[in-house]
Coordinates of C-alpha atoms and ligand atoms in Angstrom, one line a residue:
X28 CA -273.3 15.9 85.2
X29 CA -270.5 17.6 87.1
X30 CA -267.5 18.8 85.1
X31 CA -265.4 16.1 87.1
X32 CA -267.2 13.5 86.4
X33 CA -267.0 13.9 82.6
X34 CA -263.1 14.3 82.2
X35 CA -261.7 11.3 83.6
X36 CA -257.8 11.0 84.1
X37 CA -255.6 9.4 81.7
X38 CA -253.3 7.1 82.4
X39 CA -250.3 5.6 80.7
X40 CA -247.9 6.6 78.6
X41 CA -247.8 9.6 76.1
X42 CA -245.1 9.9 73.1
X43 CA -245.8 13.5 73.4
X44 CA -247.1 15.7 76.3
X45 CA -249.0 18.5 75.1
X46 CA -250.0 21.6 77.4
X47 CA -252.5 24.2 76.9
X48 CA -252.7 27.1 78.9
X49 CA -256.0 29.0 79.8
X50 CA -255.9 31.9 77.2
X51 CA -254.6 29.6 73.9
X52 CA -257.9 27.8 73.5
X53 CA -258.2 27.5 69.7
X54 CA -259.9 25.6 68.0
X55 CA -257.4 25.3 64.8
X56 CA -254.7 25.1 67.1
X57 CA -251.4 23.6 64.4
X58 CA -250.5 21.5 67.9
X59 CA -254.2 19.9 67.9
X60 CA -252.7 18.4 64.2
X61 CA -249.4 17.4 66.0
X62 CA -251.0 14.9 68.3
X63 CA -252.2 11.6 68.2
X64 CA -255.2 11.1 70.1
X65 CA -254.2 7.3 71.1
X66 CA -250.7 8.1 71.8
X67 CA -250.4 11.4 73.6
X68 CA -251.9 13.6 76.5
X69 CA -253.0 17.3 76.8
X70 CA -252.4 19.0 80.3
X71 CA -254.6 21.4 81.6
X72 CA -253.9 22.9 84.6
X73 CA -256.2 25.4 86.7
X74 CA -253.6 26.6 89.9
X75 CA -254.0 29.0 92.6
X76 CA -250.4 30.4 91.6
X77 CA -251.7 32.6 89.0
X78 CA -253.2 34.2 92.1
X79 CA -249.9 34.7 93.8
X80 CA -249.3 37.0 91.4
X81 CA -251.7 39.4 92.0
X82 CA -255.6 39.7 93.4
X83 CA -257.4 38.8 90.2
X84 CA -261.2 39.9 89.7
X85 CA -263.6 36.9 90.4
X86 CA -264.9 37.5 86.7
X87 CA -261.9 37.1 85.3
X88 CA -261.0 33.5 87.1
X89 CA -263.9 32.4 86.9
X90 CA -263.9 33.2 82.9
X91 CA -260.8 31.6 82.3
X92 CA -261.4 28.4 84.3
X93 CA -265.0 28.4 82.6
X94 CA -263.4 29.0 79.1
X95 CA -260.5 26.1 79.9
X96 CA -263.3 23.3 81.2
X97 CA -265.3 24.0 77.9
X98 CA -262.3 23.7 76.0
X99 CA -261.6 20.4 77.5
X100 CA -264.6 19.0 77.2
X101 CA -264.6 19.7 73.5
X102 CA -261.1 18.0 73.1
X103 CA -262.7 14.8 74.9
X104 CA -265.1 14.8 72.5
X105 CA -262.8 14.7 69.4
X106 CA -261.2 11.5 71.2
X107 CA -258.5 13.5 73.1
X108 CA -256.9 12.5 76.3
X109 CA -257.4 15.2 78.5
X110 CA -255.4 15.2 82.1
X111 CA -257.3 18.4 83.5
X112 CA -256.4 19.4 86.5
X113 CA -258.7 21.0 88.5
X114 CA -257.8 23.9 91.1
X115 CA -259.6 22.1 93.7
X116 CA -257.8 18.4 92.6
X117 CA -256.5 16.3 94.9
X118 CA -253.0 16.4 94.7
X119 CA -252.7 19.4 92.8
X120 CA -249.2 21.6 93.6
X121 CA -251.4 24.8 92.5
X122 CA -248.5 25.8 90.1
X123 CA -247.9 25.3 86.7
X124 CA -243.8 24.1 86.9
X125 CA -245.3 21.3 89.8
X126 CA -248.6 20.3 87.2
X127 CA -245.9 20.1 84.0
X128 CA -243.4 18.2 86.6
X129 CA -246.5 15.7 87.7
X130 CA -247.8 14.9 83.9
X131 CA -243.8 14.0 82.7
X132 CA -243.7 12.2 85.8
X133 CA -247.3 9.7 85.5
X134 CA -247.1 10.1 81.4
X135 CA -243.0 9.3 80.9
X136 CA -243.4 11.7 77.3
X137 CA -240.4 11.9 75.0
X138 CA -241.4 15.6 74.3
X139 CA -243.5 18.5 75.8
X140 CA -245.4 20.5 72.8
X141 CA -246.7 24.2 73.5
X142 CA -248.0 26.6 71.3
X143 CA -246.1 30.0 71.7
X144 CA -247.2 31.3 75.6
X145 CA -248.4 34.7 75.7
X146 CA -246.0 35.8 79.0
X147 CA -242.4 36.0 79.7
X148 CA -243.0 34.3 82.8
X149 CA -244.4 31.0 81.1
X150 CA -241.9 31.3 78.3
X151 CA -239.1 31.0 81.4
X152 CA -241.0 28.2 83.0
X153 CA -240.8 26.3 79.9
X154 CA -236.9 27.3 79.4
X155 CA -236.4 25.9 82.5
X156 CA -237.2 22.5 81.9
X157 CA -234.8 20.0 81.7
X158 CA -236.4 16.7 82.2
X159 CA -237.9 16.1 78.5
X160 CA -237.4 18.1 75.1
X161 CA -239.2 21.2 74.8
X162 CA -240.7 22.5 71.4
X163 CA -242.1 25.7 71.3
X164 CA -244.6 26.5 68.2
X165 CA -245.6 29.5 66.7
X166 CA -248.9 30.6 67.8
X167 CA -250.6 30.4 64.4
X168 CA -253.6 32.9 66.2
X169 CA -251.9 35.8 65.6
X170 CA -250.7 37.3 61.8
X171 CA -247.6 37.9 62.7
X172 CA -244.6 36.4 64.2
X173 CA -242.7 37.8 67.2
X174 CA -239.5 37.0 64.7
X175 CA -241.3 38.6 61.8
X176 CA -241.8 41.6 64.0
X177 CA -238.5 41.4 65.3
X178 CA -237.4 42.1 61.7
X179 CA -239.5 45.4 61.1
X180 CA -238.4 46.2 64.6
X181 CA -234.6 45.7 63.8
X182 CA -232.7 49.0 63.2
X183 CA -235.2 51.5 63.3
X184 CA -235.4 54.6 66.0
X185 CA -238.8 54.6 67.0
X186 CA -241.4 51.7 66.2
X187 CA -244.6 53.6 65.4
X188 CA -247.6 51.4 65.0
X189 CA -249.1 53.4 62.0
X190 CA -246.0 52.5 60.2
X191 CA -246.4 49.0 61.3
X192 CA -250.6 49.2 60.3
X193 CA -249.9 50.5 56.9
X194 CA -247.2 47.7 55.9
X195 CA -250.0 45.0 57.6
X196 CA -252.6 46.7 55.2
X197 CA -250.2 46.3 51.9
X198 CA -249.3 42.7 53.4
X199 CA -252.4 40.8 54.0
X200 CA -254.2 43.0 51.2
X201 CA -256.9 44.4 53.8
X202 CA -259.3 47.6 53.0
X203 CA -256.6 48.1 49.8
X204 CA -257.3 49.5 46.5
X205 CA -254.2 47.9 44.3
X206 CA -251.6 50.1 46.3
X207 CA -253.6 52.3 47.7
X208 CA -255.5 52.1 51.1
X209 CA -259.5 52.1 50.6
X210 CA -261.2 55.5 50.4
X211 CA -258.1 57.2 49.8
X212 CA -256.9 57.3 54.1
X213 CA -255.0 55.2 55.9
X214 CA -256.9 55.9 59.0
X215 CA -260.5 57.6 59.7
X216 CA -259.9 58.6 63.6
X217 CA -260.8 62.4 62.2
X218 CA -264.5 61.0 61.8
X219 CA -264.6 59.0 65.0
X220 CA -264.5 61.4 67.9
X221 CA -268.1 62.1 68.3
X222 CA -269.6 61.9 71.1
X223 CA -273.2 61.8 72.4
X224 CA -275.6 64.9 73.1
X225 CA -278.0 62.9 74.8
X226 CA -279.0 59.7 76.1
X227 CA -277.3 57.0 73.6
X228 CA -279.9 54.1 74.0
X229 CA -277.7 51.4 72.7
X230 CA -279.3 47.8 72.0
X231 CA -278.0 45.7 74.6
X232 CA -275.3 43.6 73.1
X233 CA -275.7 39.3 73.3
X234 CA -274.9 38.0 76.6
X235 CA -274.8 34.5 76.9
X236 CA -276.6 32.2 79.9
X237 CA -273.9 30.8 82.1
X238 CA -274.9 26.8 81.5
X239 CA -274.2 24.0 84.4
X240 CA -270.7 23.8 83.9
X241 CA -270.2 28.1 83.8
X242 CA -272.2 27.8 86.8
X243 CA -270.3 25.5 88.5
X244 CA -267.3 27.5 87.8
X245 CA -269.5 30.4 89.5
X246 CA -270.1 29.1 92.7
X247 CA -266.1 27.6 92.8
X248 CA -264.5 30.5 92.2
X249 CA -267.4 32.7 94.9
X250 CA -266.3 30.0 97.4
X251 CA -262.5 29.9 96.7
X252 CA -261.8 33.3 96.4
X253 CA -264.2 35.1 98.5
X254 CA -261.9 37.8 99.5
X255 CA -260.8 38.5 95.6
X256 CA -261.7 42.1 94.0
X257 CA -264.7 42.3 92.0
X258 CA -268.5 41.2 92.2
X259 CA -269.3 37.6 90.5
X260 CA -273.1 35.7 90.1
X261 CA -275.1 33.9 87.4
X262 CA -277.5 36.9 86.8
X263 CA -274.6 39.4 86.0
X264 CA -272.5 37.1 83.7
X265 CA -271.8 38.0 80.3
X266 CA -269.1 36.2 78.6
X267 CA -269.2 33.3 75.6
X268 CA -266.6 30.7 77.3
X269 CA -267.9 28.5 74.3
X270 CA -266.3 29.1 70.5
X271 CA -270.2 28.7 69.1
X272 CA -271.2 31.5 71.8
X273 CA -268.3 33.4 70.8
X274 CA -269.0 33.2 66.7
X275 CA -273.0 34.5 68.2
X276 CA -271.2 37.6 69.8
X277 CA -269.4 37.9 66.4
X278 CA -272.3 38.5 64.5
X279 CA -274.8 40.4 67.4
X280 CA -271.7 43.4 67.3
X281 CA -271.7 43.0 63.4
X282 CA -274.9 43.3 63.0
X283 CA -276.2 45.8 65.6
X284 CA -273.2 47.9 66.6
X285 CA -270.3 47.9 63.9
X286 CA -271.7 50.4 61.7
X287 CA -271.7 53.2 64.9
X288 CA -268.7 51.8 66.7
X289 CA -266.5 54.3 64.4
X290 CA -267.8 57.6 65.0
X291 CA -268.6 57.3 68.8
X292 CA -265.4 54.7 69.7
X293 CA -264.2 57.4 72.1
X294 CA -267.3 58.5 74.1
X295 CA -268.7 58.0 77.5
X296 CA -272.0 57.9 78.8
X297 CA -272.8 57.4 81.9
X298 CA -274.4 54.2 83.0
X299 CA -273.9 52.7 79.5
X300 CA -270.7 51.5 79.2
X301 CA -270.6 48.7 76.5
X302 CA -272.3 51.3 73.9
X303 CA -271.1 49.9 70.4
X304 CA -267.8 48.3 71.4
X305 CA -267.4 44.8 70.4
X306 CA -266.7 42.8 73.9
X307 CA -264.7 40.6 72.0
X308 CA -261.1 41.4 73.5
X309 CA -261.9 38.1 76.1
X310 CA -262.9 35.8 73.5
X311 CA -260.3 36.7 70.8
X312 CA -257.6 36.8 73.8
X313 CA -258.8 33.2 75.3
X314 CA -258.8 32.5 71.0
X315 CA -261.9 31.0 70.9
X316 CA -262.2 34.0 67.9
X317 CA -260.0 34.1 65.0
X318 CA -258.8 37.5 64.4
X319 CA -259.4 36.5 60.5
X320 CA -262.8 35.9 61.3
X321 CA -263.7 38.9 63.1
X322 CA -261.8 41.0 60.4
X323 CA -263.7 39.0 57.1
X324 CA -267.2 39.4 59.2
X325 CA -266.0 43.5 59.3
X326 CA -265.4 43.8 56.0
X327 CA -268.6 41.6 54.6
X328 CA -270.1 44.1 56.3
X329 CA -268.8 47.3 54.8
X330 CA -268.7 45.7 51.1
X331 CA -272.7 44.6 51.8
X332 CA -272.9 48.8 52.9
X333 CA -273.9 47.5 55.7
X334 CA -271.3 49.1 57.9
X335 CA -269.2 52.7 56.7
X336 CA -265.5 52.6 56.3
X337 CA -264.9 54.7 59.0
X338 CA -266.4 52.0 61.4
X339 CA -265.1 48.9 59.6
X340 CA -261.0 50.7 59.3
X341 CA -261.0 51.5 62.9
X342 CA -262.2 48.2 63.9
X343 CA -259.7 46.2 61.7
X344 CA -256.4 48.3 62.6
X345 CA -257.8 47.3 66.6
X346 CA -257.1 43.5 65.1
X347 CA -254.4 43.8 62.4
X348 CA -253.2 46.5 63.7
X349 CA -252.5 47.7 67.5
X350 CA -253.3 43.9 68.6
X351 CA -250.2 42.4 66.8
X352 CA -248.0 45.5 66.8
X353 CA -248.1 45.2 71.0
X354 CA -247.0 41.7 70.8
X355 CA -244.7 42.2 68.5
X356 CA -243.3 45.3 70.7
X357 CA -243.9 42.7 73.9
X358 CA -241.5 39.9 72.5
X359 CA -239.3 42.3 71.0
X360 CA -238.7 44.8 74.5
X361 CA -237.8 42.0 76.4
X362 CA -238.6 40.6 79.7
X363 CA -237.6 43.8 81.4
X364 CA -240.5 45.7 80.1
X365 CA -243.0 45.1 82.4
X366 CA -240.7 46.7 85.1
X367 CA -239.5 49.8 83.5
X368 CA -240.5 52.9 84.9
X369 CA -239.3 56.1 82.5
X370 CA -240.4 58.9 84.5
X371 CA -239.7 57.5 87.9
X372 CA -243.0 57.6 89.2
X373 CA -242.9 55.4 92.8
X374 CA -246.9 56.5 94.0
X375 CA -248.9 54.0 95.6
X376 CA -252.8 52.9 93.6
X377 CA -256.1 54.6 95.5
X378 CA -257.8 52.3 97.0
X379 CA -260.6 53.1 95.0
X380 CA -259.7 51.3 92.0
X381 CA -260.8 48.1 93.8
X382 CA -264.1 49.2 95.4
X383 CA -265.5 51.9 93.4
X384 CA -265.6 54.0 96.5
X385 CA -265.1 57.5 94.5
X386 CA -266.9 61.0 94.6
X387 CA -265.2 61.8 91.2
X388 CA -267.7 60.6 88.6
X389 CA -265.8 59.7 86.0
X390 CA -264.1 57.5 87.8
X391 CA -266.9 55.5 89.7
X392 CA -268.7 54.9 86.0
X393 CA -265.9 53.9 84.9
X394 CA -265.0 51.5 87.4
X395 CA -268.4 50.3 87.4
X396 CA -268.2 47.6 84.6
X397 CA -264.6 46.6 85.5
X398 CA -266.0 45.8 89.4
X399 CA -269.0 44.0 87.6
X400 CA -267.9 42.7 84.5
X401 CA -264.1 42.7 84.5
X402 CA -263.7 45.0 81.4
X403 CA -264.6 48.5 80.3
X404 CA -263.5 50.0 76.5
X405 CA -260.9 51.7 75.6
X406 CA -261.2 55.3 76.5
X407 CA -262.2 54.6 80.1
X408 CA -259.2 52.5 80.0
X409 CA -257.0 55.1 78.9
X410 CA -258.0 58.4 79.3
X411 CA -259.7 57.8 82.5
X412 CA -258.2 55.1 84.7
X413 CA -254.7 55.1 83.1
X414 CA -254.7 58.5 82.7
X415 CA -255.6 59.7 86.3
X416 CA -253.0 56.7 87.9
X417 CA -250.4 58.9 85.7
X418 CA -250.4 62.2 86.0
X419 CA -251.2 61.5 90.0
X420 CA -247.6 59.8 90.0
X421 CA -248.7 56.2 90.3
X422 CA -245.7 53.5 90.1
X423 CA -246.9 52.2 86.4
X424 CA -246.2 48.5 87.8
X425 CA -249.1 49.4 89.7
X426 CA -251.7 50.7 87.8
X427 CA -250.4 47.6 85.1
X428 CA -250.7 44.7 88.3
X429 CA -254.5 46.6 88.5
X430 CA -255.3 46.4 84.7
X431 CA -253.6 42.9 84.6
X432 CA -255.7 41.4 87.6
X433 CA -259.1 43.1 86.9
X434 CA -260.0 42.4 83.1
X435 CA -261.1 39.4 82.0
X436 CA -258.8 40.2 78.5
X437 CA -255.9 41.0 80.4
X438 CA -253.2 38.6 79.3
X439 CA -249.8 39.7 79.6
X440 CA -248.6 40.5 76.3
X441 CA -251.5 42.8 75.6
X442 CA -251.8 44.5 79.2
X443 CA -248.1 45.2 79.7
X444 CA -247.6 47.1 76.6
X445 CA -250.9 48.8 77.2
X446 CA -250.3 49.9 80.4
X447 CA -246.7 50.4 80.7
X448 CA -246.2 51.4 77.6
X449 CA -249.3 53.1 76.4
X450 CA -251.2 53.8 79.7
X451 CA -248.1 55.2 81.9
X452 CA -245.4 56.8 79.3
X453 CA -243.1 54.7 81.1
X454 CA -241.4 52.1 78.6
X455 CA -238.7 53.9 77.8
X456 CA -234.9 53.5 79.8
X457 CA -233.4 57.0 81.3
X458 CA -230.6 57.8 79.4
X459 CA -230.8 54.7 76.8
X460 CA -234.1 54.5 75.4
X461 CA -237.0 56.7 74.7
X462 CA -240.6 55.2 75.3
X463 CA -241.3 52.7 72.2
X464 CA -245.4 53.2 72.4
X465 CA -246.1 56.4 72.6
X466 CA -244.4 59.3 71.5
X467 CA -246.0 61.2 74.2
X468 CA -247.9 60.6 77.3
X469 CA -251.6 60.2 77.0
X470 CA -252.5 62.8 79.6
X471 CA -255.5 64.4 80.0
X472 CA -257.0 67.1 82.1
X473 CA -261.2 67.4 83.0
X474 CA -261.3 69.3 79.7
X475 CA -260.7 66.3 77.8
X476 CA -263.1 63.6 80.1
X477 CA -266.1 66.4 80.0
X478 CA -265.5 66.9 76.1
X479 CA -266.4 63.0 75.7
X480 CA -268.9 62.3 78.6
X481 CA -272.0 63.7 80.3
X482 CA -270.0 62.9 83.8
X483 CA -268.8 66.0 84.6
X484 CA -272.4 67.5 84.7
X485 CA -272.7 65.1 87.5
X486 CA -270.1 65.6 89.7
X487 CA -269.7 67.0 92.8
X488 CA -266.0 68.6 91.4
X489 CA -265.7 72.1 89.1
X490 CA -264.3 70.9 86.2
X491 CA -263.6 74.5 85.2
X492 CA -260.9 74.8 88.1
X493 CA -257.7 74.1 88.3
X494 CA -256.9 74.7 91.9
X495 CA -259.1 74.7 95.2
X496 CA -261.2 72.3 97.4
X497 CA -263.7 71.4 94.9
X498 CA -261.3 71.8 91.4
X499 CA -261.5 68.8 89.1
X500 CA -258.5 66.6 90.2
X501 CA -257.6 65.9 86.8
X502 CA -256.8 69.6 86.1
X503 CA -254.6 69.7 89.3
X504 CA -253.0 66.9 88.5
X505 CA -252.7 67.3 85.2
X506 CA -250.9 70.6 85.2
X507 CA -248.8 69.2 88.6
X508 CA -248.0 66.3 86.5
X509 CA -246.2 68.3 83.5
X510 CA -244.8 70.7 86.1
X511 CA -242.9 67.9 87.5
X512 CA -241.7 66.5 84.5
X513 CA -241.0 69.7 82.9
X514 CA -237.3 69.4 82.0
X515 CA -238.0 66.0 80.5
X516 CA -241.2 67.2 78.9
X517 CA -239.8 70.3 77.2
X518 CA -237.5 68.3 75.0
X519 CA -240.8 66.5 73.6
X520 CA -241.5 68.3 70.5
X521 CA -244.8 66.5 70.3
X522 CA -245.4 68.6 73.7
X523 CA -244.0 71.8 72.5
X524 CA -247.3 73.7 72.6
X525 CA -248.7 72.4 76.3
X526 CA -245.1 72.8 77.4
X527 CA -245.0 76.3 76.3
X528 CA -247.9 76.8 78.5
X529 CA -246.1 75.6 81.5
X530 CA -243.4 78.0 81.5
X531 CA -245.9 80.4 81.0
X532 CA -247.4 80.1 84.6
X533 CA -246.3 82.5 86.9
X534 CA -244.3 81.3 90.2
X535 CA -247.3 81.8 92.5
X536 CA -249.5 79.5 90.4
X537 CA -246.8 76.8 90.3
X538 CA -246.9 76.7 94.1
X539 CA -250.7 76.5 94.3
X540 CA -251.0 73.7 92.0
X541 CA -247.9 71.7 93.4
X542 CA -249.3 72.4 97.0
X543 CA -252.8 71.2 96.0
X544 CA -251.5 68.4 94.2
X545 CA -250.1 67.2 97.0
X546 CA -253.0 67.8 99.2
X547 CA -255.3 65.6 96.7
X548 CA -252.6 62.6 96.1
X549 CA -252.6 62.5 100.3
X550 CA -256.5 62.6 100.0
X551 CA -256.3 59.6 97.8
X552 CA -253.2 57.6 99.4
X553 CA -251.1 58.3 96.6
X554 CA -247.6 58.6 98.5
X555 CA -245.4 61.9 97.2
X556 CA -244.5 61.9 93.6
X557 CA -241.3 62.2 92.2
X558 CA -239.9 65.5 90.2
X559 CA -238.4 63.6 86.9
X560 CA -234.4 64.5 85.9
Ligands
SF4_29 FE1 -264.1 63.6 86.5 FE2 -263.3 66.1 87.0 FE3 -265.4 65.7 85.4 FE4 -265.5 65.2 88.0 S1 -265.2 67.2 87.0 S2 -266.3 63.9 86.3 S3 -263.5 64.4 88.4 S4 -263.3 65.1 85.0

């Protein structure tokens, strides 16, 4: 039966009027035990406005409008009344303020309930309502409040996340010995830089069959959005959009990756690009995982030796760790984060970040899984796609409206302070405020990419050269990109050493590296950088 024939519309009146948007789809959600099934009504609302912000993948849509109808159909089930919305609906405005407007309007509530959103934008949507009372609850998902954050936050100079970690390991009591951490570290990321000397032959990780209504959602979203980024069937699918297929992907990393995903968490092989990450960034950010869960099932494993403490640390500061720490950062920056822009970098994105059209190797593998699968791990993420957008002199709200539309996990609070803050180097204000995330930019030349990969050995550039028709763009870059911000950069003393370096070069090489650097970001329809105060 078609997923429209089994959620009729409600009708009547609601005491409350709850909404739930497309990535808060828990389970053990506290507003699920604020409602009364007889009384009120849940809006769900799928809306081509989430488009207008940006092309978004066709995997990633599709995921969330797959993941939402599920959901929906589960509340049904436990006697909910469900007004779900439909992007193809007759009537629908295709935005969420015109859905929230249309349920107060047939539903005459007293109150609108939603669970903390996860975007400024939302939060302001919701601020700007004036026709019912408005309670906002604290997402009970995540450990930590954005006001218990703000508190850490309060006062201090920098916010470093290991800080932040350690007190989360002393507060929830995780991988402690009494007051110390477990094994005597606080962090294993000495042990987990490996990377592979040949072929890695990884057991392909649990990817679930897209069932009628996935497959609806499929053929919807292939007909809808045609023209959107990104390649989208049945046979390629591999997301849990179900809780039950989300616990099963739980256990198949638990069991068959966890114990490797430490030592080789950095590494890069090409054509294998899931190797022993977890994939579970889209269900825990959709919250059809617990972070709890995922973090008891970790450490079952390492207290059944089943998985070593390198492996099970690195994986649990991921969840109690960097995951709550950007939030907190997210709430706590405000909503003019996502537009800062520290280093004054104004360059367009390659067009090759949404076709794959690339003869650098590195970057066509790892654009591989995001143009297939809307995800890819970390280090592609970082050192390869964020890294290159960077030190060419991409505008970081660029490269973070790429991230934000192509990754089924991208969800605003986690992809703005991963990209502009982590990715770019670019959360800090000129004059008023150094960059929260990182204490220095994350940029890499070929050195780093060939160190943690077999791509360079395939690749048509020299990743030995610095300078010339067939150098590694990275290295030009790279060196191009610290020249320009030297006078910014020498005051770093995280970047004494590298910056020491960069006085060192004599004038002649500064000009062929600037002059080459401009060649390659005109080959790649990056316009002219900027040279940072
Ligand atoms: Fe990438 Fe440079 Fe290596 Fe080619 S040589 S794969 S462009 S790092």
């Amino acid at each position: 039966m078609s997923f429209a024939k089994q959620m009729p519309m409600p009708r009547g009146r609601a005491e409350n009027l709850a909404v739930i948007f497309g990535d808060q789809l828990d389970h053990d959600a506290g507003l699920l035990k604020r409602l009364d099934p007889d009384n009120d009504v849940i809006l769900m609302a799928e809306v081509d406005g989430e488009q207008e912000e940006g092309p978004s993948h066709k995997v990633r849509t599709a995921v969330f409008f797959a993941a939402m109808r599920h959901y929906a159909l589960w509340l049904s089930e436990r006697g909910f009344r469900v007004r779900y919305v439909r992007v193809d609906s007759r009537g629908n405005t295709q935005s969420l303020e015109g859905e929230i407007d249309r349920a107060i309007e047939a539903h005459k509530p007293q109150r609108l309930l939603v669970t903390h959103p996860g975007d400024w934008r939302v939060m302001e949507t919701l601020d700007a309502i004036d026709a019912v009372d408005v309670e906002v609850l604290d997402d009970e998902h995540f450990y930590t409040t954005p006001s218990e954050f703000a508190e850490w936050a309060d006062g201090r100079k920098s916010l470093v996340m290991e800080f932040f970690y350690r007190e989360q390991r002393k507060k929830l009591g995780i991988l402690m010995d009494g007051k110390q951490p477990t094994g005597g570290e606080w962090n294993y990321d000495k042990d987990n830089r490996e990377s592979f000397k040949s072929e890695p032959g990884v057991r392909a990780p649990y990817s679930p069959e897209p069932d009628e209504i996935t497959a609806e959602v499929i053929s919807l979203v292939n007909s809808r959005y045609a023209d959107a980024p990104g390649r989208l069937d049945e046979s390629n699918w591999i997301w849990p959009v179900r809780r039950d297929k989300a616990l099963r992907a739980l256990r198949d990393f638990v069991e068959h990756r966890l114990a490797d995903f430490g030592p080789f968490e950095d590494a890069m092989w090409t054509g294998e690009h899931t190797l022993f990450h977890s994939l579970l960034s889209v269900p825990l950010n959709l919250k059809l995982l617990n972070p709890r869960e995922c973090v008891d099932a970790a450490l079952e494993a390492f207290k059944a030796e089943k998985a070593p403490l390198n492996s099970v640390e690195g994986f649990v500061r991921q969840l109690i760790g960097w995951r709550e720490y950007i939030r907190g950062v997210y709430w706590f920056e405000g909503a003019d984060y996502r537009d800062r822009n520290f280093l004054g970098q104004d360059g367009d994105l390659p067009e090759f970040y949404w076709n794959g059209e690339t003869d650098m190797k590195c970057m066509s593998e790892c654009l591989a899984p995001v143009l297939d699968h809307a995800w890819s791990h970390h280090i592609p993420r970082l050192m390869v796609l964020s890294n290159f957008a960077m030190i060419a002199g991409v505008a970081p709200r660029a490269i973070g409206d790429w991230f934000y539309g192509m990754y089924a996990d991208a969800v605003d609070w986690a992809t703005t302070p991963n990209t502009i803050g982590m990715g770019s180097y670019a959360d800090g204000i000129p004059g008023k405020r150094e960059p929260v995330v990182g204490t220095k930019p994350y940029a890499a030349s070929g050195k780093y990419i060939s160190r943690m990969s077999n791509y360079c050995k395939h690749c048509s550039y020299d990743v030995k050269k610095r300078t010339g028709k067939d150098a590694c763009p990275f290295n030009t870059f790279y060196w191009d990109f610290l020249i320009r911000h030297e006078n910014r950069f020498s005051k770093n003393n995280r970047m004494a050493m590298i910056m020491k370096n960069v006085k060192r070069l004599k004038k002649d090489d500064r000009v062929e590296i600037t002059t080459s650097a401009k060649s390659l970001r005109e080959k790649f329809g990056v316009a002219p950088a900027k040279v940072s105060a």
